[in-house]
Steps between C-alpha positions, in 0.01 A plus 500: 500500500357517833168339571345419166119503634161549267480832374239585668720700741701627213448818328516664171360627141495606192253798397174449347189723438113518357284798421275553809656290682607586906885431468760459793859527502805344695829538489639159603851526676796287626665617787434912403583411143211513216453150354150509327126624546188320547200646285167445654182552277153538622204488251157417661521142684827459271864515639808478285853518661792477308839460683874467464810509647853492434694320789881427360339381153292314723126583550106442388278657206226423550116635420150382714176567386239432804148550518356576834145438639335720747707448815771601289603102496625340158285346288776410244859559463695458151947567548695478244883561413857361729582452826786663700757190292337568192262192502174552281165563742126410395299517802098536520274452738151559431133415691205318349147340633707555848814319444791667484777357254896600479786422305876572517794386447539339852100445533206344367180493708161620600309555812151674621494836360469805805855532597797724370743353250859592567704452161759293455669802289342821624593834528533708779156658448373175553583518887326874463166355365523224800537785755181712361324169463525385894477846580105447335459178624303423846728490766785621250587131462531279182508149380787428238537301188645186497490513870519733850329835619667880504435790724580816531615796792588825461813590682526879439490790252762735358536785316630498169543844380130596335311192680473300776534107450444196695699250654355172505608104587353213323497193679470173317726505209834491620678381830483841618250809439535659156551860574290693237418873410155625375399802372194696624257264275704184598710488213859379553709769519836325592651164593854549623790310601866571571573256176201616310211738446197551325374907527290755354622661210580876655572385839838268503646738733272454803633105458730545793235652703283199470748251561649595811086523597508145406793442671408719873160210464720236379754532798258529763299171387866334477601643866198403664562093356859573663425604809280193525745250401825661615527533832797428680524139710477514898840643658611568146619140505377198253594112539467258224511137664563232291636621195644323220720766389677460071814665490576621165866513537484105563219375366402320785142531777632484858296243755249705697616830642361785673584857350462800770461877362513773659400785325628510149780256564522174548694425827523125526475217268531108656330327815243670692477777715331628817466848312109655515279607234302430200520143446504315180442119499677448123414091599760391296414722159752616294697890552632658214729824469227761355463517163604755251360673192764613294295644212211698693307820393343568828079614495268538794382118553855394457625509845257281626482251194875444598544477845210257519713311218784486710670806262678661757703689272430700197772662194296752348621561190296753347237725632440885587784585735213698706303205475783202574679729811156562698423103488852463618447717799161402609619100437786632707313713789216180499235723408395294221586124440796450249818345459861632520548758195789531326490729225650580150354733296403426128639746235444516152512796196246659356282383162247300378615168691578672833409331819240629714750699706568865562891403513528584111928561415666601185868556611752540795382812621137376528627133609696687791207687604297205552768246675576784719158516608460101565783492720413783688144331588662174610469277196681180440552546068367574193312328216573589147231467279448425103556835351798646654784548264737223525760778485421632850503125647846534618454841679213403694614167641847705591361798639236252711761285606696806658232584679449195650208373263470207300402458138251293328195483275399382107759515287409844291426435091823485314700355749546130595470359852944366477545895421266622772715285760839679355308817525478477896170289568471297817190361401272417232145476555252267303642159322388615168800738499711198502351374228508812252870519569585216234289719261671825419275538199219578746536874560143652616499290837368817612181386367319191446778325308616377867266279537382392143844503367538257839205317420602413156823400504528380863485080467799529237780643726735242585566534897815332442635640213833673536334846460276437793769328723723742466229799619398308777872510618541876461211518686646275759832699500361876518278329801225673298165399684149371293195550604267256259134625593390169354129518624454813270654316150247188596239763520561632206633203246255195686188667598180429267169670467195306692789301699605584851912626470717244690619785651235540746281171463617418812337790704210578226215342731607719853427835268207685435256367199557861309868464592568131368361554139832704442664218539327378187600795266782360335701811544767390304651516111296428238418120449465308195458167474847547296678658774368307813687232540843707429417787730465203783865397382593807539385521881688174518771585387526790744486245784777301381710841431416565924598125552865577296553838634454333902705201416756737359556697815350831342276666811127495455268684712148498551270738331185492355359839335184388559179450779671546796538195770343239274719552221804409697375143596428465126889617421637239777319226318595552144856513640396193647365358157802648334711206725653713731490310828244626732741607782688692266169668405438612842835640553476670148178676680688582877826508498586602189356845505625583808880424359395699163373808757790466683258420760651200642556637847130476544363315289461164318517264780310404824806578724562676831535886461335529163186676464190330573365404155374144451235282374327225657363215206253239567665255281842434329591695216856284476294185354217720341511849394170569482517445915646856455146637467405339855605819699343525838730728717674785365739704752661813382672719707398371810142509386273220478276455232222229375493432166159372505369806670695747263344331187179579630559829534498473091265343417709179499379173645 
């Protein structure tokens, strides 16, 4: 569910083929696991790609027919087919007496012809022909369609068994380069990522090769921002003058105090102090516990989209366990900018609807295996996933419990969220889980019954029926813990083609132009004007459900499985539109975690002898919530960091 952005940096396909025609194959995969292909068919000026995917039922189909004109630049686009929720896609773009015109879903415009149109709905070969393209253009640069310029770098080669490919970076279309790999004649060869990849049919097992390329370039762009912006204060020592200070334990902001750290602890909270060393005039502002993601998937821009969001603590709750442990240590070691990790380790079983994870289970033995591992690498629990047999629920939470671990995740199809929490769950991620408990009829939540069956039915559950009441006790008694991720249900039920989400409206002018126009996509269910109006009930009435569940007593924590910084100011809010008071928001993001963690010792309050990890906000977050954005000063661990400077570091203004 993670970060539902255009396809354009998805993969996938479906094969096609012509007589004569120059034809390219991918295998598209998820994690190591095959998922699809991507087709790509060349017949004089005349490019046809036809692509697929299969991600948990989830996933595009999609076909593109381009023309291209002598710079290799498209002269008209025609896609056709769904989108990765199934929604229906007619895009063209096309060029005439030198205007160029386009229409999506999301867009309808024109501009001077010239420039390269990036589609809406495009498939991975689509960032291939923009590579060759700037690589024939003067100065390997390119204008863009609707709006900015690309470039391009090459970063390195590598051999891949029979040939040697490229490694190149395009700047321009994301927040950070797009790593890339062309063939000998420019051709893509590969786009890879720990979550997915794109690569030439023949060669999927040279994928590890090329990422941990990516990753040796990746890491030392990341370490250089680091050592620039994480040095350690004079004499080790930082003082934060006149600090208004919330305590989430009371609820309260303390008159003007001075907070003295030295090193990684704080040493001294109340009047001020003769100490030396970096000094920090917080003139009254507002300093918050830091704040914690407790949904995360961790990727390589993460670290510092969170810290400069004040995030100084991240649950990741699903991702490699190569990939999740080396952020952990470098966060750790302050070799690259990140927040405190805690891990737990997502787990499903093998099939069609499998996550993209190579922690795949079938029984005990396997189960064992796997939670063995975990806690021998230091992490905090597991996440069950969709498809593992309800039958095995009760094993795995027992055997992860005596080994110190605790249990969460979906609640797997066939089973209901009331017999997940007798099964051993601490925690259950995602609010539509809640919801598909008081429908037992609704067995393939492994697919994308969770969140149409959701979507459907959602506005007619009675919240205070006795049904409901009595679940939100259990869950009240068992102490069982909920993390909501509302930000990702608004995304998907509320956001519209051609209007910005309200997930990110707030932040859509300090991005990129390329970047923004995701924000446009839609990316949600299918909408008709039949279902609009009741899949915004819906959303709705998963704010009231967060509103009961607080005023119940039952533990919420804040997660967002989504982008990662500015997706936890949106969660905050909609607790805050849900009516929880904003206070109680704020300690839902600081101290609750920490308690959850059992990290209380050290975190989840601005205190004497708790690690240095706090926020300073230029504005007040207790009377407005959308203050929580204004984040100037982060410190975390000792370090000092400004937000202002991080974000542009991205790309961010």
């Amino acid at each position: 569910m993670r970060k539902l952005l255009p396809l354009l940096l998805l993969v996938a396909a479906c094969a096609h083929q012509q007589t004569g025609s120059d034809v390219r194959r991918y295998t598209v995969l998820m994690s190591t696991n095959t998922a699809g292909q991507q087709v790509v068919t060349t017949r004089g000026n005349e490019v046809t790609v036809d692509f697929e995917y299969n991600d948990r039922g989830r996933g595009p189909k999609l076909r593109s027919v381009m023309t291209l004109d002598e710079r290799l630049v498209p002269t008209s686009i025609h896609t056709t087919g769904n989108d990765y929720f199934k929604s229906p896609v007619e895009e063209r773009f096309s060029i005439a007496n030198g205007t160029a015109t386009w229409k999506n879903p999301s867009e309808d415009g024109r501009g001077d012809a010239g420039g390269f149109f990036l589609a809406m709905q495009a498939p991975p070969e689509m960032i291939g022909m923009l590579a060759k393209a700037i690589l024939r253009a003067p100065g390997q640069q390119l204008e863009l369609l609707p709006m900015g310029n690309a470039s391009i770098r090459k970063a390195g080669e590598l051999n891949a068994g029979d040939r040697t490919v490229g490694h190149y970076e395009m700047i321009g279309v994301d927040l950070a380069p797009v790593d890339l790999w062309l063939d000998e004649n420019h051709d893509l060869f590969a786009l890879v990522s720990p979550f997915q990849s794109v690569v030439r049919s023949g060669y999927e097992s040279h994928q590890v090769a090329l990422q941990k390329a990516q990753d040796a370039r990746s890491t030392a762009r990341l370490t250089e921002i680091a050592q620039r912006h994480s040095k350690r204060p004079a004499n080790d020592t930082v003082i934060v003058r006149n600090a208004r200070i919330f305590d989430p334990v009371t609820l309260t902001v303390s008159q003007p105090q001075t907070i003295e750290v030295r090193g990684n602890r704080i040493v001294r909270v109340g009047a001020a102090t003769d100490a030396t060393g970096e000094v920090i005039d917080a003139a009254g502002k507002l300093v918050l516990p830091g704040l914690w993601d407790m949904h995360s998937h961790l990727g390589d821009l993460d670290g510092i989209l969170d810290i400069a969001a004040g995030v100084t603590g991240a649950h990741d709750v699903g991702n490699s366990v190569e990939t999740v442990v080396a952020y952990k240590q470098k966060y750790d070691a302050g070799t690259l900018i990140g927040p405190r990790v805690v891990m737990r380790a997502l787990i499903d079983a093998p099939g069609e609807l499998q996550a993209p994870t190579n922690l795949l289970v079938k029984n005990e033995a396997e189960a064992r295996e796997v939670i063995d591992r975990l806690a021998g690498l230091g992490f905090e629990g597991i996440k069950i996933y969709s498809s593992v047999n309800p039958k095995l629920i009760p094993f795995m939470t027992s055997y992860a419990h005596s080994k110190g671990l605790r249990a969460s995740g979906h609640i797997p199809a066939g089973m209901t969220a009331s017999q997940a929490i007798d099964a051993g769950y601490d925690e259950i991620h995602h609010i539509n889980m809640l919801f598909l408990n008081f429908w037992p009829d609704v067995k393939e939540t492994n697919s994308r019954l969770r969140f149409t069956a959701v979507a459907d039915r959602g506005p007619e559950l009675n919240l205070k029926s006795p049904e409901v009441q009595a679940f939100i006790q259990k869950l009240k008694d068992t102490d069982t813990v909920v993390d909501p991720t509302l930000v990702v249900f608004e995304w998907i039920f509320v956001s519209r083609p051609g209007v910005m989400s309200p997930s990110y409206e707030a932040i859509a002018d300090r991005l990129p132009p390329q970047f923004q126009r995701g924000f446009k996509s839609g990316g949600g269910l299918p909408v008709t004007a039949e279902n609009d109006a009741r899949y915004k009930a819906t959303f709705r009435k998963m704010l009231d459900f967060v509103k009961e569940l607080h005023d119940s007593g039952v533990k919420i924590v804040s997660g967002t499985d989504q982008w990662a910084g500015f997706a936890l100011h949106r969660e905050l809010e909609l607790y805050a539109e849900a009516g929880i008071p904003n206070a109680e928001v704020l300690r839902i993001a600081t101290l609750r975690p920490a308690q959850m963690l059992g990290l209380e010792k050290d975190h989840g309050t601005v205190s004497e002898g708790k690690l240095a990890d706090f926020v300073i906000v230029d504005g007040d977050p207790l009377r407005n919530m959308r203050d929580i954005r204004k984040v100037v000063t982060v410190v975390k661990d000792g370090r000092v960091y400004d937000a202002k400077a991080l974000y542009a570091e991205v790309g961010v203004r």
